[in-house]
CSV table of C-alpha atoms in Angstrom, one decimal:
chain,number,residue,atom,x,y,z
A,1,MET,CA,0.0,0.0,0.0
A,2,ASP,CA,1.4,3.4,-1.0
A,3,GLY,CA,-0.2,5.6,1.6
A,4,ASP,CA,-3.0,6.8,-0.8
A,5,THR,CA,-5.2,3.8,-0.6
A,6,VAL,CA,-7.4,2.1,2.1
A,7,TYR,CA,-8.9,-1.4,1.7
A,8,LEU,CA,-12.5,-1.3,2.9
A,9,ILE,CA,-14.3,-4.4,4.1
A,10,ASP,CA,-17.9,-3.6,4.3
A,11,PHE,CA,-20.4,-5.9,6.0
A,12,GLU,CA,-23.2,-3.3,5.9
A,13,GLU,CA,-23.1,-3.2,2.1
A,14,MET,CA,-24.3,-6.9,2.1
A,15,GLN,CA,-26.8,-6.2,5.0
A,16,HIS,CA,-24.6,-8.1,7.5
A,17,THR,CA,-22.8,-7.2,10.7
A,18,LEU,CA,-19.9,-8.9,12.3
A,19,THR,CA,-21.0,-9.3,15.9
A,20,THR,CA,-18.7,-11.3,18.1
A,21,HIS,CA,-18.3,-12.2,21.8
A,22,ARG,CA,-14.8,-13.6,21.2
A,23,ASP,CA,-12.3,-12.7,18.5
A,24,ASP,CA,-9.1,-14.2,17.1
A,25,ILE,CA,-7.4,-11.7,14.8
A,26,SER,CA,-4.1,-12.1,13.0
A,27,LEU,CA,-2.4,-9.7,10.6
A,28,GLN,CA,1.1,-9.7,9.0
A,29,PHE,CA,2.6,-6.4,8.1
A,30,LYS,CA,5.9,-4.9,6.8
A,31,THR,CA,6.6,-1.1,7.1
A,32,GLU,CA,9.1,1.5,8.0
A,33,MET,CA,6.5,3.9,9.4
A,34,MET,CA,6.8,4.6,13.1
A,35,THR,CA,3.1,5.6,13.6
A,36,THR,CA,0.4,4.3,11.3
A,37,PRO,CA,-3.0,2.5,11.6
A,38,LEU,CA,-3.1,-1.2,10.7
A,39,PHE,CA,-6.8,-1.6,10.7
A,40,HIS,CA,-9.8,0.2,12.2
A,41,ALA,CA,-13.1,-1.6,12.7
A,42,VAL,CA,-16.2,0.5,13.4
A,43,SER,CA,-20.0,0.3,13.9
A,44,SER,CA,-22.2,3.3,13.4
A,45,VAL,CA,-25.2,1.6,15.1
A,46,ASP,CA,-23.4,0.7,18.3
A,47,GLU,CA,-20.9,3.6,18.0
A,48,GLN,CA,-18.1,1.2,18.7
A,49,PHE,CA,-14.6,1.0,17.3
A,50,PHE,CA,-11.7,-1.5,17.6
A,51,ARG,CA,-8.4,-0.2,16.3
A,52,VAL,CA,-4.9,-1.7,16.0
A,53,GLU,CA,-2.0,0.6,15.1
A,54,LEU,CA,1.6,1.3,15.4
A,55,VAL,CA,2.6,4.1,17.7
A,56,GLY,CA,6.3,4.8,18.0
A,57,GLY,CA,7.0,1.6,16.2
A,58,ARG,CA,5.1,-0.6,18.7
A,59,ILE,CA,1.6,-2.1,18.7
A,60,VAL,CA,-1.3,-0.2,20.4
A,61,VAL,CA,-4.8,-1.5,20.6
A,62,ARG,CA,-7.7,1.0,21.2
A,63,THR,CA,-11.4,0.3,21.7
A,64,ASN,CA,-14.4,1.9,23.3
A,65,MET,CA,-16.4,-1.2,23.8
A,66,ASN,CA,-19.0,-0.9,26.5
A,67,VAL,CA,-18.1,2.7,27.0
A,68,ARG,CA,-19.7,4.9,24.4
A,69,ARG,CA,-23.0,3.0,24.7
A,70,GLN,CA,-23.0,4.0,28.3
A,71,GLY,CA,-22.8,7.7,27.4
A,72,GLY,CA,-19.1,8.1,27.9
A,73,SER,CA,-16.5,9.2,25.4
A,74,SER,CA,-13.4,7.5,26.8
A,75,GLU,CA,-11.5,4.6,25.3
A,76,GLU,CA,-9.3,1.8,26.6
A,77,VAL,CA,-5.7,1.7,25.3
A,78,PHE,CA,-3.4,-1.3,25.5
A,79,ASN,CA,0.3,-0.7,24.7
A,80,PHE,CA,2.4,-3.7,23.8
A,81,GLN,CA,6.0,-3.4,24.7
A,82,SER,CA,8.3,-4.9,22.1
A,83,PRO,CA,11.3,-4.2,19.9
A,84,LEU,CA,10.7,-1.6,17.2
A,85,LEU,CA,8.5,-3.1,14.5
A,86,SER,CA,9.1,-0.4,11.9
A,87,ASP,CA,12.2,-2.1,10.5
A,88,GLY,CA,10.9,-3.0,7.1
A,89,GLN,CA,10.7,-6.7,8.1
A,90,TRP,CA,7.6,-8.9,8.3
A,91,HIS,CA,5.9,-9.1,11.6
A,92,THR,CA,2.8,-10.9,12.8
A,93,VAL,CA,0.4,-9.4,15.3
A,94,ASN,CA,-2.2,-11.5,17.1
A,95,VAL,CA,-5.1,-10.2,19.1
A,96,ARG,CA,-7.4,-12.5,21.1
A,97,ARG,CA,-10.4,-11.2,22.8
A,98,ARG,CA,-12.6,-13.2,25.2
A,99,ALA,CA,-15.5,-10.9,26.4
A,100,ASN,CA,-13.7,-8.1,28.2
A,101,PHE,CA,-10.2,-9.7,28.2
A,102,ILE,CA,-7.7,-9.0,25.5
A,103,TYR,CA,-4.4,-10.7,24.8
A,104,VAL,CA,-1.9,-9.2,22.3
A,105,SER,CA,1.3,-10.9,21.0
A,106,VAL,CA,3.8,-10.1,18.2
A,107,ASP,CA,5.9,-12.7,16.4
A,108,GLY,CA,5.0,-15.4,18.8
A,109,GLN,CA,6.6,-13.6,21.8
A,110,ALA,CA,5.1,-13.6,25.2
A,111,GLY,CA,2.1,-11.5,25.0
A,112,MET,CA,0.3,-8.8,27.1
A,113,THR,CA,-3.1,-9.3,28.7
A,114,GLY,CA,-5.5,-6.5,29.3
A,115,GLU,CA,-9.0,-6.1,30.7
A,116,ILE,CA,-11.8,-3.7,29.6
A,117,PRO,CA,-13.6,-2.4,32.6
A,118,VAL,CA,-17.1,-3.6,33.0
A,119,LYS,CA,-19.6,-0.8,32.8
A,120,GLY,CA,-23.3,-1.7,32.9
A,121,GLU,CA,-24.9,-5.0,32.4
A,122,LYS,CA,-24.6,-5.2,28.6
A,123,PRO,CA,-22.6,-8.1,27.2
A,124,PHE,CA,-19.2,-7.6,25.6
A,125,HIS,CA,-20.3,-8.0,22.0
A,126,LEU,CA,-18.1,-6.2,19.4
A,127,ALA,CA,-20.3,-5.1,16.5
A,128,THR,CA,-18.4,-4.3,13.3
A,129,GLN,CA,-20.0,-2.9,10.1
A,130,GLN,CA,-16.8,-1.6,8.3
A,131,ILE,CA,-13.2,-2.5,8.6
A,132,TYR,CA,-10.7,0.0,7.2
A,133,LEU,CA,-7.4,-1.9,6.5
A,134,GLY,CA,-4.4,0.3,6.1
A,135,GLY,CA,-6.1,3.5,7.2
A,136,PRO,CA,-8.3,5.3,9.8
A,137,ALA,CA,-12.1,5.2,9.9
A,138,PRO,CA,-13.9,8.5,9.1
A,139,LYS,CA,-14.0,10.8,12.1
A,140,ASN,CA,-17.8,10.9,12.0
A,141,TYR,CA,-18.2,7.2,11.6
A,142,GLU,CA,-21.1,7.3,14.0
A,143,LYS,CA,-23.0,9.3,11.4
A,144,PRO,CA,-21.8,8.1,8.0
A,145,PRO,CA,-22.7,10.0,4.8
A,146,PRO,CA,-25.4,8.6,2.5
A,147,ARG,CA,-24.3,5.5,0.7
A,148,ALA,CA,-24.6,7.1,-2.7
A,149,SER,CA,-22.0,9.7,-1.8
A,150,ARG,CA,-19.3,7.2,-0.5
A,151,ALA,CA,-17.9,6.3,-3.9
A,152,GLY,CA,-14.2,6.9,-3.8
A,153,PHE,CA,-14.4,8.2,-0.2
A,154,LEU,CA,-11.0,8.2,1.5
A,155,PRO,CA,-11.0,9.0,5.2
A,156,GLU,CA,-8.6,11.8,6.3
A,157,GLY,CA,-5.5,11.0,8.4
A,158,VAL,CA,-2.3,9.0,8.3
A,159,ARG,CA,-2.5,6.0,6.1
A,160,PHE,CA,-0.3,2.8,6.0
A,161,THR,CA,2.7,2.6,3.6
A,162,GLY,CA,4.1,-0.8,3.3
A,163,GLU,CA,2.8,-4.4,2.8
A,164,LEU,CA,-0.1,-6.3,4.5
A,165,ARG,CA,-1.0,-9.9,4.2
A,166,ASN,CA,-2.8,-12.8,5.9
A,167,PHE,CA,-5.6,-10.8,7.6
A,168,TYR,CA,-7.7,-13.3,9.5
A,169,TRP,CA,-10.6,-12.5,11.8
A,170,ASN,CA,-12.2,-15.6,13.3
A,171,GLU,CA,-13.4,-17.6,10.2
A,172,TYR,CA,-12.8,-14.7,7.8
A,173,ASP,CA,-9.8,-14.5,5.5
A,174,PHE,CA,-10.2,-11.0,4.2
A,175,ILE,CA,-7.2,-10.8,1.9
A,176,GLY,CA,-7.1,-14.4,0.7
A,177,THR,CA,-10.0,-16.7,-0.1
A,178,GLU,CA,-13.5,-15.4,-0.9
A,179,GLU,CA,-15.5,-18.3,0.5
A,180,LEU,CA,-17.5,-15.9,2.7
A,181,SER,CA,-17.5,-13.0,0.3
A,182,LYS,CA,-21.4,-13.0,0.3
A,183,SER,CA,-21.2,-11.7,3.9
A,184,TYR,CA,-19.2,-8.6,3.0
A,185,ALA,CA,-18.2,-6.4,0.1
A,186,THR,CA,-14.7,-4.9,-0.5
A,187,ASP,CA,-13.6,-1.7,-2.1
A,188,LEU,CA,-10.2,0.0,-2.6
A,189,LEU,CA,-10.6,3.6,-1.5
A,190,THR,CA,-8.5,6.1,-3.4
A,191,PRO,CA,-8.3,9.9,-3.3
A,192,ARG,CA,-11.2,11.7,-5.0
A,193,ALA,CA,-10.5,12.9,-8.5
A,194,VAL,CA,-9.2,16.4,-8.6
A,195,VAL,CA,-11.3,18.4,-11.1
A,196,PRO,CA,-9.3,21.4,-12.3
A,197,GLU,CA,-10.9,24.7,-12.6
A,198,PHE,CA,-11.9,25.6,-16.1
A,199,PRO,CA,-8.9,27.5,-17.6
A,200,GLN,CA,-9.1,31.2,-18.3
A,201,TRP,CA,-8.8,31.7,-22.0
A,202,PRO,CA,-5.8,33.7,-22.8
A,203,ARG,CA,-6.6,36.9,-24.6
A,204,GLU,CA,-5.6,36.7,-28.2
A,205,PRO,CA,-4.1,39.6,-30.1
A,206,THR,CA,-6.7,42.1,-31.2
A,207,TYR,CA,-7.2,42.4,-34.9
A,208,SER,CA,-9.3,45.4,-35.9
A,209,LEU,CA,-11.5,45.5,-39.0
A,210,THR,CA,-13.7,48.3,-40.2
A,211,LEU,CA,-16.6,47.6,-42.6
A,212,MET,CA,-18.0,50.6,-44.4
A,213,PRO,CA,-21.6,50.6,-45.8
A,214,ARG,CA,-20.3,49.7,-49.3
A,215,LEU,CA,-18.1,46.8,-48.1
A,216,ARG,CA,-20.4,43.9,-47.6
A,217,TYR,CA,-18.1,41.3,-46.1
A,218,ALA,CA,-14.5,40.3,-45.4
A,219,ALA,CA,-13.2,36.7,-45.5
A,220,LEU,CA,-10.2,34.9,-44.0
A,221,LYS,CA,-8.0,33.4,-46.7
A,222,THR,CA,-6.4,30.9,-44.4
A,223,PRO,CA,-8.7,28.3,-42.8
A,224,ILE,CA,-8.8,28.1,-39.0
A,225,LYS,CA,-8.2,24.6,-37.6
A,226,MET,CA,-10.3,24.0,-34.5
A,227,LYS,CA,-8.8,21.9,-31.7
A,228,GLU,CA,-10.3,18.4,-31.3
A,229,ALA,CA,-11.3,19.2,-27.7
A,230,GLY,CA,-13.1,22.3,-28.8
A,231,ASP,CA,-12.2,25.9,-29.3
A,232,MET,CA,-13.6,29.4,-28.7
A,233,VAL,CA,-14.0,32.4,-31.0
A,234,LEU,CA,-14.2,35.8,-29.4
A,235,ILE,CA,-15.6,38.7,-31.4
A,236,GLU,CA,-16.0,42.2,-30.2
A,237,PHE,CA,-18.0,44.6,-32.4
A,238,LYS,CA,-19.6,48.0,-32.5
A,239,THR,CA,-22.2,49.0,-35.1
A,240,GLU,CA,-25.1,51.2,-35.9
A,241,TYR,CA,-26.7,48.7,-38.2
A,242,ASP,CA,-28.5,45.3,-38.0
A,243,GLY,CA,-26.9,42.4,-39.9
A,244,VAL,CA,-24.9,39.3,-40.0
A,245,ILE,CA,-21.9,39.4,-37.7
A,246,LEU,CA,-20.3,36.0,-38.4
A,247,HIS,CA,-20.8,33.3,-41.0
A,248,VAL,CA,-18.9,30.0,-40.5
A,249,SER,CA,-18.5,27.2,-43.0
A,250,LEU,CA,-17.4,23.8,-41.6
A,251,MET,CA,-15.8,21.3,-44.0
A,252,SER,CA,-16.2,17.7,-43.0
A,253,HIS,CA,-16.3,14.5,-45.2
A,254,LEU,CA,-16.7,16.6,-48.4
A,255,ARG,CA,-19.9,18.1,-47.0
A,256,CYS,CA,-20.3,21.8,-46.1
A,257,PHE,CA,-22.1,22.8,-43.0
A,258,CYS,CA,-22.9,26.5,-42.7
A,259,SER,CA,-24.1,28.3,-39.7
A,260,THR,CA,-25.2,31.9,-39.7
A,261,VAL,CA,-25.4,34.0,-36.6
A,262,VAL,CA,-27.5,37.1,-36.8
A,263,PHE,CA,-27.3,39.7,-34.1
A,264,PHE,CA,-29.8,42.5,-33.8
A,265,VAL,CA,-28.1,45.3,-32.1
A,266,SER,CA,-29.1,48.8,-31.0
A,267,PRO,CA,-27.3,51.7,-32.6
A,268,SER,CA,-24.0,53.1,-31.1
A,269,SER,CA,-23.5,50.2,-28.8
A,270,SER,CA,-20.5,48.0,-28.1
A,271,TYR,CA,-20.8,44.2,-27.7
A,272,ARG,CA,-18.6,41.3,-26.9
């Protein structure tokens, strides 16, 4: 991944939700970034998120399970102490969750165990509608934009630069096989197309032509070649008479197409 793309795994698109009481998550990554998200799972219905990232070259797990639903805004943070993982080598992070207990290990080393405080009587179910692999979730993921406007939507923030592979979440193999693809849809989010502003036409040199009453018309001896993408003709005139301002003949396939433009102007006025 080059830092300009995010791999979206969308259960909501297929009218599904990944709701779990226990999770076994595994992901392999290779990067030289010190701080970057690995994946960010969110649910707009439950206002939950589960995020695994690198901070200072080490694994950090963040979640607000059983917190936001109780009216709070805090999150639980689990910092895994290990050698720096931003060394351009392959590393494997494993996250296991059993209700409110979390176990994190890297490269098979002795892991770290954490516990999410119990608040309220609601069960520790993690609901996931979208997973953003290699990037952050939208800041307003609790109130996502209409689906019709999500095409090419790329969340703001730091994005992963490096390689990702073997992303497993319970029975799902998100990067490999598509045996369960009917449960979710995938999309590669890229930056929105930049539509340039319409260029200002450069002002061409001014050629002046005076037509007296006895001079009925003037013609160009050299044909003008219009650009394939289109062109523009700018005419400024001042007159005291009604009449034909411009007569254009277009030659195409041995056929002549003529268009006549007639302007009715008031005396002693300038037009462009």
